[in-house]
Amino acid sequence: MVKELSGFYIKVSQVFATKPDLLPKQYVDSLKFVFEDCRETQYRKVQKLLKYQLGITLQTTFTEFTKRPIASATIAQVHLAQLRESNEKVAVKIQHPGSSDLMLSDIKNMLHVSIFMDTVGFKPPFDHTGILREYAQQVPKEFDFIRENDMLNSIGNYISRVDCNIEIPRSQPCLCSRKVLTMGFIVGDRCDTIFAAAEPILDQQEISSEFCRSLFSSYGYQLFGIGIFHSDPHPGNVFLTKSGACALLDFGQMKVLRDETQLLFARMIIALKGDSAECVKLMKQIGLKLDKTTTDIEMIIAYLLFDTRMDIREAKISPLSSELPQELRVVSLSEIDSDIFMIIRIVSMFRGILTSQGVDVHARSIWYSFALAVLYRNGEYYFHSSHVDLSQKANVLREQMKDLSKWMRSHDLPHNRDALLPFAMAGIFTTSELRRVILSEKTCNLPAIFRNFSESDMERCLLVVGNM
């Protein structure tokens, strides 16, 4: 039925298809078609659309072009092709005719029903109208492939400078329009098939854990660095490449964070890392209103919404399960700020990935240094907290960064905030931590760490630290 309805129903189903922690396995398995096996646009229509949108023919532009798409979702389908001029393998994303009207009509109708439900007093235990309003704002942007091309290049250019373990496809600007997007083809396996892709001699759980760490790290750069993030990380968009890198695909659903939200979320991550009750106060500041709850329950909900830790009992219980504690069953999330909803959405998807892989990777631990860098960038070395350990640790890091700045200055090296911000984002606050990175296998990240240094200053710093 979902396949026949198409439109926004498939968009919603893509979330449920990532949630083995929410739905029974047979439901999740039956929904997996929504990632890349939806209805296809006929080949002759594809040819006409390419000619109309780009003014090209397949024969003059490509030496190969698959007649059937290698993947088809609710908005577009993707064909594998080879450029005649360069012989490069590319993925050509082509928008389904009429998909925009259907999707927007679905959202409009759902929003009308939701508002009516609010009016008559029939309210689910979450802010469904606020969520639908956010979708109504964001989904239309997915149909603008020129915007997607810009987002693809912005994220790609940023991440390529800071992390060598994350791959983003490069677009072909001359072969892009509002309804066609051509980009480099990335060879790999969907993240939900990692176990099948792994060699038998390797520890499959370690492969999966390392993959999730790379994925969460990529979101650290997006959420706390550039302030723009991919808000649709379902298995059809997250791949493990043959080189072992994490690849992100499909940059249609991108969320741009307000500076205020980015700062509040950074504070939230630091509070969660320190198990601080500060996060309860921050949830209100960040735009969430919880009803029928207590401080202890709000702490648990903060972990469930903003972190991926699976080592708490509530993380392993479906909200639909009879085992869900009564104190959680009665909780109502009556208001959700539109800017924070997409963050909650991606964390929920990450939880689904972790559940399907049987691993436990804590996003707050990976995002901690990124969050500290946001505070550092905003002139906040720490924020007041009732949790003594958290405040003390923040003070220690502040003093360490001051000492690192003094050390840089004593060696006539760049030492201001802009120069050292990439160090903080990489979790480097001391010369000994920098030395460990230099001597480790992660030297490919050094250009990102020293990106605000000249080449000669970087070489001098590496020489001095290496000889310590």
Coordinates of C-alpha atoms in Angstrom, one line a residue:
M1 CA 0.0 0.0 0.0
V2 CA 2.8 2.4 0.9
K3 CA 4.4 1.8 -2.5
E4 CA 1.1 2.6 -4.3
L5 CA 0.5 5.8 -2.2
S6 CA 4.1 7.0 -2.8
G7 CA 4.8 10.6 -2.0
F8 CA 5.2 11.7 1.6
Y9 CA 4.0 8.3 2.8
I10 CA 7.3 6.8 1.5
K11 CA 9.3 9.7 3.1
V12 CA 7.8 8.8 6.5
S13 CA 8.2 5.1 5.9
Q14 CA 12.0 5.6 5.3
V15 CA 12.3 6.6 9.0
F16 CA 10.3 3.6 10.2
A17 CA 12.4 1.3 8.0
T18 CA 15.5 2.4 10.0
K19 CA 13.9 1.6 13.4
P20 CA 14.4 -2.1 14.5
D21 CA 14.4 -0.5 17.9
L22 CA 10.8 0.6 17.4
L23 CA 9.1 -1.9 15.1
P24 CA 9.2 -5.7 14.8
K25 CA 11.8 -7.1 12.4
Q26 CA 9.2 -8.3 9.9
Y27 CA 7.8 -4.7 9.5
V28 CA 11.3 -3.2 9.1
D29 CA 12.3 -5.8 6.5
S30 CA 9.1 -5.3 4.5
L31 CA 9.7 -1.5 4.3
K32 CA 13.3 -1.7 3.1
F33 CA 12.1 -1.2 -0.5
V34 CA 11.5 2.5 0.3
F35 CA 15.2 3.3 0.1
E36 CA 15.8 2.4 -3.5
D37 CA 13.1 0.2 -5.0
C38 CA 10.2 2.6 -5.5
R39 CA 8.3 3.2 -8.8
E40 CA 10.5 4.1 -11.7
T41 CA 10.2 6.7 -14.4
Q42 CA 10.2 5.2 -17.9
Y43 CA 13.5 5.4 -19.9
R44 CA 11.9 7.4 -22.8
K45 CA 10.8 10.0 -20.3
V46 CA 14.3 10.1 -18.8
Q47 CA 15.7 10.8 -22.3
K48 CA 13.2 13.7 -22.9
L49 CA 13.9 15.2 -19.5
L50 CA 17.7 15.2 -20.0
K51 CA 17.2 16.9 -23.4
Y52 CA 14.8 19.5 -22.0
Q53 CA 16.8 20.2 -18.7
L54 CA 20.3 20.0 -20.0
G55 CA 20.0 20.3 -23.8
I56 CA 21.9 17.0 -24.3
T57 CA 21.4 13.6 -25.8
L58 CA 22.6 10.4 -24.1
Q59 CA 24.7 9.4 -27.2
T60 CA 26.7 12.6 -27.3
T61 CA 27.3 12.9 -23.6
F62 CA 27.7 9.4 -22.3
T63 CA 29.4 6.2 -23.5
E64 CA 27.2 4.2 -21.1
F65 CA 23.9 4.9 -19.5
T66 CA 21.8 2.2 -17.7
K67 CA 18.3 2.0 -19.1
R68 CA 16.9 1.0 -15.7
P69 CA 17.9 3.0 -12.6
I70 CA 20.2 1.5 -10.1
A71 CA 18.0 3.0 -7.4
S72 CA 14.6 4.7 -7.3
A73 CA 13.1 6.5 -4.3
T74 CA 10.1 8.8 -3.8
I75 CA 11.6 12.0 -5.3
A76 CA 14.1 10.8 -7.9
Q77 CA 15.9 7.8 -9.5
V78 CA 19.6 7.3 -10.2
H79 CA 21.2 5.9 -13.3
L80 CA 24.8 4.8 -13.6
A81 CA 26.6 6.4 -16.6
Q82 CA 30.1 7.0 -18.0
L83 CA 31.1 10.4 -19.4
R84 CA 32.2 10.3 -23.0
E85 CA 34.8 13.1 -22.5
S86 CA 36.6 11.8 -19.4
N87 CA 35.4 8.2 -19.0
E88 CA 34.5 9.0 -15.4
K89 CA 31.7 6.9 -13.9
V90 CA 28.9 9.1 -12.7
A91 CA 25.5 8.8 -11.0
V92 CA 22.8 10.8 -12.7
K93 CA 19.9 11.7 -10.4
I94 CA 16.7 12.5 -12.3
Q95 CA 13.5 13.8 -10.6
H96 CA 10.3 11.9 -11.1
P97 CA 7.8 14.0 -13.1
G98 CA 4.9 15.0 -10.9
S99 CA 6.6 13.9 -7.6
S100 CA 6.7 17.5 -6.3
D101 CA 2.9 18.0 -6.6
L102 CA 2.1 14.7 -5.0
M103 CA 4.5 15.2 -2.1
L104 CA 3.4 18.7 -1.3
S105 CA -0.3 17.7 -1.5
D106 CA 0.3 14.9 0.9
I107 CA 2.0 17.2 3.5
K108 CA -0.7 19.8 3.1
N109 CA -3.5 17.3 3.7
M110 CA -1.7 15.8 6.7
L111 CA -1.1 19.2 8.2
H112 CA -4.8 20.1 7.8
V113 CA -5.8 16.9 9.6
S114 CA -3.2 17.5 12.3
I115 CA -4.5 21.0 13.0
F116 CA -8.0 19.7 13.1
M117 CA -7.0 17.1 15.7
D118 CA -5.4 19.9 17.8
T119 CA -8.6 21.9 17.5
V120 CA -10.9 19.1 18.8
G121 CA -8.4 18.2 21.5
F122 CA -7.2 14.9 20.2
K123 CA -3.4 15.2 20.7
P124 CA -0.8 12.4 20.4
P125 CA 2.0 12.5 23.0
F126 CA 4.2 14.6 20.7
D127 CA 4.0 17.9 18.8
H128 CA 2.8 16.3 15.5
T129 CA 1.7 19.7 14.0
G130 CA 5.0 21.3 14.7
I131 CA 6.8 18.4 13.1
L132 CA 4.6 18.5 10.0
R133 CA 5.2 22.3 9.7
E134 CA 8.9 21.6 9.7
Y135 CA 8.5 19.0 7.0
A136 CA 6.4 21.5 5.0
Q137 CA 9.3 24.0 5.2
Q138 CA 12.1 21.5 4.4
V139 CA 10.6 19.0 1.9
P140 CA 10.0 21.5 -1.0
K141 CA 13.7 22.3 -0.9
E142 CA 14.5 18.6 -1.9
F143 CA 13.0 19.3 -5.3
D144 CA 15.6 22.0 -6.1
F145 CA 18.6 20.1 -7.4
I146 CA 20.5 23.4 -7.9
R147 CA 20.3 23.9 -4.1
E148 CA 21.3 20.3 -3.6
N149 CA 24.3 20.8 -5.9
D150 CA 25.4 23.8 -3.8
M151 CA 24.9 21.9 -0.6
L152 CA 26.8 18.9 -1.9
N153 CA 29.8 21.1 -2.8
S154 CA 29.7 23.1 0.4
I155 CA 29.7 20.0 2.6
G156 CA 32.2 18.1 0.3
N157 CA 34.7 21.0 0.2
Y158 CA 34.5 21.4 4.0
I159 CA 34.8 17.7 4.9
S160 CA 37.5 17.0 2.4
R161 CA 39.7 19.5 4.3
V162 CA 39.1 18.0 7.7
D163 CA 38.7 14.2 7.5
C164 CA 40.1 11.7 5.0
N165 CA 37.8 8.9 6.2
I166 CA 34.6 10.5 4.9
E167 CA 33.7 10.6 1.2
I168 CA 31.3 13.0 -0.5
P169 CA 30.6 12.7 -4.2
R170 CA 31.7 15.6 -6.4
S171 CA 29.1 17.1 -8.8
Q172 CA 29.5 17.8 -12.5
P173 CA 28.1 21.4 -12.6
C174 CA 27.7 21.4 -16.4
L175 CA 25.3 18.5 -16.1
C176 CA 23.1 19.8 -13.3
S177 CA 19.8 21.6 -13.4
R178 CA 16.8 22.1 -11.2
K179 CA 15.7 18.5 -11.9
V180 CA 18.9 16.7 -12.9
L181 CA 22.0 16.2 -10.7
T182 CA 25.2 14.5 -12.0
M183 CA 27.9 13.5 -9.6
G184 CA 30.8 11.1 -9.1
F185 CA 29.8 7.5 -8.6
I186 CA 30.9 6.0 -5.2
V187 CA 31.4 2.3 -5.0
G188 CA 30.4 0.7 -1.7
D189 CA 27.8 -1.1 0.3
R190 CA 24.8 0.2 2.2
C191 CA 25.4 0.5 5.9
D192 CA 22.7 -2.0 6.6
T193 CA 24.7 -4.7 4.7
I194 CA 28.0 -4.0 6.3
F195 CA 28.2 -7.5 7.8
A196 CA 27.7 -9.1 4.4
A197 CA 30.4 -6.8 2.9
A198 CA 33.0 -7.6 5.6
E199 CA 35.6 -10.3 5.2
P200 CA 35.0 -13.4 7.3
I201 CA 38.4 -13.0 9.0
L202 CA 37.7 -9.6 10.3
D203 CA 35.9 -8.7 13.4
Q204 CA 32.5 -7.6 12.0
Q205 CA 31.4 -5.8 15.1
E206 CA 34.6 -3.7 15.2
I207 CA 34.1 -2.9 11.5
S208 CA 30.6 -1.7 12.3
S209 CA 31.6 0.3 15.4
E210 CA 34.4 2.0 13.4
F211 CA 32.0 2.8 10.6
C212 CA 29.5 4.4 13.1
R213 CA 32.3 6.4 14.7
S214 CA 33.2 7.7 11.2
L215 CA 29.6 8.5 10.5
F216 CA 29.1 10.4 13.8
S217 CA 32.4 12.2 13.3
S218 CA 31.2 13.4 9.9
Y219 CA 28.1 14.8 11.6
G220 CA 30.4 16.5 14.2
Y221 CA 31.9 18.5 11.4
Q222 CA 28.5 19.3 9.9
L223 CA 26.6 20.1 13.1
F224 CA 29.3 22.0 14.9
G225 CA 31.6 23.1 12.1
I226 CA 29.7 24.4 9.1
G227 CA 26.3 24.4 10.7
I228 CA 24.6 22.6 7.8
F229 CA 23.8 18.9 8.1
H230 CA 22.5 16.0 6.1
S231 CA 19.1 15.3 7.8
D232 CA 18.3 12.0 6.0
P233 CA 20.9 9.4 7.0
H234 CA 18.9 6.3 6.2
P235 CA 20.7 3.2 4.9
G236 CA 20.1 4.1 1.3
N237 CA 22.2 7.3 1.8
V238 CA 25.0 6.0 4.0
F239 CA 27.6 3.7 2.5
L240 CA 30.8 1.8 3.4
T241 CA 33.3 2.3 0.6
K242 CA 35.7 -0.3 -0.7
S243 CA 38.5 1.7 1.0
G244 CA 36.7 1.5 4.3
A245 CA 35.5 5.2 4.3
C246 CA 32.1 6.4 5.3
A247 CA 30.3 7.9 2.3
L248 CA 27.2 10.2 2.4
L249 CA 24.9 10.4 -0.5
D250 CA 21.8 12.4 -1.5
F251 CA 22.1 16.0 -0.2
G252 CA 18.5 17.1 -0.9
Q253 CA 17.3 17.1 2.7
M254 CA 19.8 19.5 4.3
K255 CA 19.1 21.5 7.4
V256 CA 20.8 24.9 8.1
L257 CA 21.1 25.5 11.8
R258 CA 20.6 28.9 13.5
D259 CA 23.7 30.0 15.4
E260 CA 21.7 30.1 18.6
T261 CA 20.6 26.5 18.1
Q262 CA 24.1 25.3 17.3
L263 CA 25.4 26.9 20.5
L264 CA 22.6 25.4 22.7
F265 CA 23.1 22.0 21.2
A266 CA 26.9 22.2 21.8
R267 CA 26.1 23.0 25.5
M268 CA 23.7 20.1 25.5
I269 CA 26.4 17.7 24.3
I270 CA 28.9 18.9 27.0
A271 CA 26.2 18.5 29.7
L272 CA 25.4 14.9 28.5
K273 CA 29.1 14.0 28.4
G274 CA 29.4 15.1 32.0
D275 CA 26.1 13.4 33.0
S276 CA 25.0 16.8 34.2
A277 CA 21.5 17.8 35.2
E278 CA 22.2 21.0 33.3
C279 CA 20.8 19.3 30.2
V280 CA 17.3 19.3 31.8
K281 CA 17.4 23.2 31.8
L282 CA 18.9 23.2 28.3
M283 CA 16.0 21.1 26.9
K284 CA 13.7 24.0 27.7
Q285 CA 16.1 26.6 26.2
I286 CA 16.5 24.5 23.1
G287 CA 12.7 24.5 22.5
L288 CA 11.3 21.3 24.0
K289 CA 8.4 21.2 26.3
L290 CA 7.9 17.9 28.3
D291 CA 4.7 17.3 30.3
K292 CA 4.0 14.8 33.1
T293 CA 7.6 14.1 33.9
T294 CA 10.3 14.4 36.5
T295 CA 14.0 15.5 36.5
D296 CA 15.3 11.9 36.4
I297 CA 13.0 11.0 33.5
E298 CA 14.0 14.2 31.6
M299 CA 17.6 13.2 31.9
I300 CA 16.8 9.8 30.3
I301 CA 14.8 11.5 27.6
A302 CA 17.7 13.9 26.9
Y303 CA 20.0 10.9 26.3
L304 CA 17.4 9.2 24.1
L305 CA 16.8 12.4 22.0
F306 CA 20.3 13.8 21.7
D307 CA 22.8 10.9 22.2
T308 CA 23.1 7.4 20.8
R309 CA 24.1 5.5 24.0
M310 CA 22.6 2.1 24.1
D311 CA 23.8 1.1 27.6
I312 CA 20.7 2.4 29.3
R313 CA 17.6 0.2 29.7
E314 CA 15.2 2.6 28.1
A315 CA 17.3 2.7 24.9
K316 CA 16.5 -1.0 24.3
I317 CA 12.7 -0.8 24.8
S318 CA 10.4 0.2 22.0
P319 CA 7.9 3.0 22.9
L320 CA 5.3 0.6 21.7
S321 CA 6.3 -2.2 24.0
S322 CA 4.4 -3.3 27.1
E323 CA 7.7 -3.3 29.0
L324 CA 8.0 0.5 28.7
P325 CA 8.0 1.9 32.2
Q326 CA 4.7 3.7 33.2
E327 CA 6.6 6.9 34.1
L328 CA 7.8 7.1 30.4
R329 CA 4.5 6.0 28.9
V330 CA 2.7 9.1 30.3
V331 CA 5.3 11.6 29.1
S332 CA 4.2 14.1 26.5
L333 CA 6.5 16.1 24.2
S334 CA 4.0 18.9 23.6
E335 CA 6.4 21.4 21.9
I336 CA 9.3 20.7 19.6
D337 CA 11.3 23.7 18.1
S338 CA 11.5 23.3 14.4
D339 CA 15.2 23.9 14.4
I340 CA 15.9 21.1 16.8
F341 CA 13.5 18.5 15.3
M342 CA 15.9 17.5 12.5
I343 CA 18.6 16.8 15.0
I344 CA 16.3 14.6 17.0
R345 CA 15.4 12.9 13.7
I346 CA 19.0 12.0 12.7
V347 CA 19.8 10.8 16.3
S348 CA 16.7 8.5 16.0
M349 CA 18.0 7.1 12.7
F350 CA 21.5 6.6 14.2
R351 CA 19.9 4.6 17.0
G352 CA 18.2 2.4 14.4
I353 CA 21.6 1.8 12.7
L354 CA 23.3 0.9 16.0
T355 CA 20.4 -1.5 16.9
S356 CA 20.6 -3.2 13.5
Q357 CA 24.4 -3.7 13.9
G358 CA 24.3 -4.7 17.5
V359 CA 26.9 -2.1 18.6
D360 CA 27.0 0.8 21.1
V361 CA 28.8 4.0 20.0
H362 CA 28.1 7.2 22.0
A363 CA 27.7 10.2 19.8
R364 CA 28.1 12.6 22.8
S365 CA 31.7 11.3 23.3
I366 CA 32.6 11.8 19.6
W367 CA 30.9 15.2 19.4
Y368 CA 32.4 16.5 22.7
S369 CA 35.5 18.1 21.2
F370 CA 33.4 19.6 18.4
A371 CA 31.0 21.1 20.9
L372 CA 33.9 22.5 23.0
A373 CA 35.1 24.2 19.8
V374 CA 31.7 25.9 19.3
L375 CA 31.9 27.3 22.8
Y376 CA 35.5 28.3 22.2
R377 CA 34.5 30.1 19.0
N378 CA 31.8 31.9 20.9
G379 CA 34.1 33.0 23.6
E380 CA 32.6 30.5 26.1
Y381 CA 35.2 28.2 27.6
Y382 CA 32.6 26.6 29.8
F383 CA 29.1 27.3 31.0
H384 CA 27.8 27.2 34.6
S385 CA 26.8 23.8 35.7
S386 CA 25.6 22.2 38.9
H387 CA 27.9 19.2 38.1
V388 CA 31.2 20.0 39.7
D389 CA 33.3 17.5 37.6
L390 CA 32.0 19.0 34.3
S391 CA 32.9 22.6 35.4
Q392 CA 36.3 21.5 36.6
K393 CA 37.0 19.6 33.4
A394 CA 36.0 22.6 31.3
N395 CA 38.4 24.8 33.4
V396 CA 41.2 22.4 32.9
L397 CA 40.7 22.4 29.1
R398 CA 40.6 26.2 29.1
E399 CA 43.9 26.3 30.9
Q400 CA 45.4 23.7 28.6
M401 CA 44.3 25.7 25.5
K402 CA 45.9 28.8 27.1
D403 CA 49.1 26.9 27.7
L404 CA 49.1 25.6 24.1
S405 CA 48.6 29.2 22.8
K406 CA 51.6 30.4 25.0
W407 CA 53.7 27.5 23.7
M408 CA 52.9 28.4 20.1
R409 CA 53.7 32.0 20.7
S410 CA 57.0 31.1 22.3
H411 CA 58.0 29.3 19.1
D412 CA 56.8 32.2 16.9
L413 CA 53.9 30.2 15.6
P414 CA 50.2 31.3 15.1
H415 CA 48.5 31.3 18.4
N416 CA 45.3 33.2 18.2
R417 CA 41.8 31.8 18.5
D418 CA 41.2 31.3 14.8
A419 CA 44.5 29.4 14.4
L420 CA 43.8 27.0 17.3
L421 CA 40.1 26.4 16.7
P422 CA 40.8 23.4 14.4
F423 CA 43.0 21.9 17.2
A424 CA 40.0 22.1 19.7
M425 CA 37.7 20.5 17.1
A426 CA 40.2 17.7 16.8
G427 CA 40.3 17.3 20.6
I428 CA 43.9 18.6 20.8
F429 CA 44.5 20.8 23.8
T430 CA 48.2 20.0 24.6
T431 CA 51.5 19.5 22.8
S432 CA 51.6 15.9 24.0
E433 CA 48.2 15.2 22.4
L434 CA 49.4 16.8 19.2
R435 CA 52.5 14.6 19.3
R436 CA 50.4 11.5 19.6
V437 CA 48.5 12.5 16.5
I438 CA 51.7 13.1 14.6
L439 CA 53.1 9.7 15.5
S440 CA 49.8 7.9 14.9
E441 CA 48.4 6.6 11.6
K442 CA 46.0 9.6 11.3
T443 CA 48.5 12.0 9.7
C444 CA 46.1 12.5 6.9
N445 CA 44.1 14.7 9.3
L446 CA 47.1 17.1 9.9
P447 CA 46.3 19.5 7.0
A448 CA 42.8 20.0 8.5
I449 CA 44.2 20.6 12.0
F450 CA 46.8 23.1 10.7
R451 CA 44.4 24.6 8.1
N452 CA 44.9 28.1 9.5
F453 CA 48.7 27.8 9.5
S454 CA 50.9 28.5 6.6
E455 CA 52.7 25.5 5.1
S456 CA 56.1 26.7 6.6
D457 CA 54.6 27.3 10.0
M458 CA 53.0 23.8 9.9
E459 CA 56.3 22.2 9.0
R460 CA 58.2 24.1 11.8
C461 CA 55.5 23.1 14.4
L462 CA 55.7 19.4 13.3
L463 CA 59.5 19.4 13.5
V464 CA 59.5 20.9 17.0
V465 CA 56.8 18.7 18.4
G466 CA 58.2 15.6 16.7
N467 CA 61.6 16.2 18.4
M468 CA 60.1 16.7 21.9

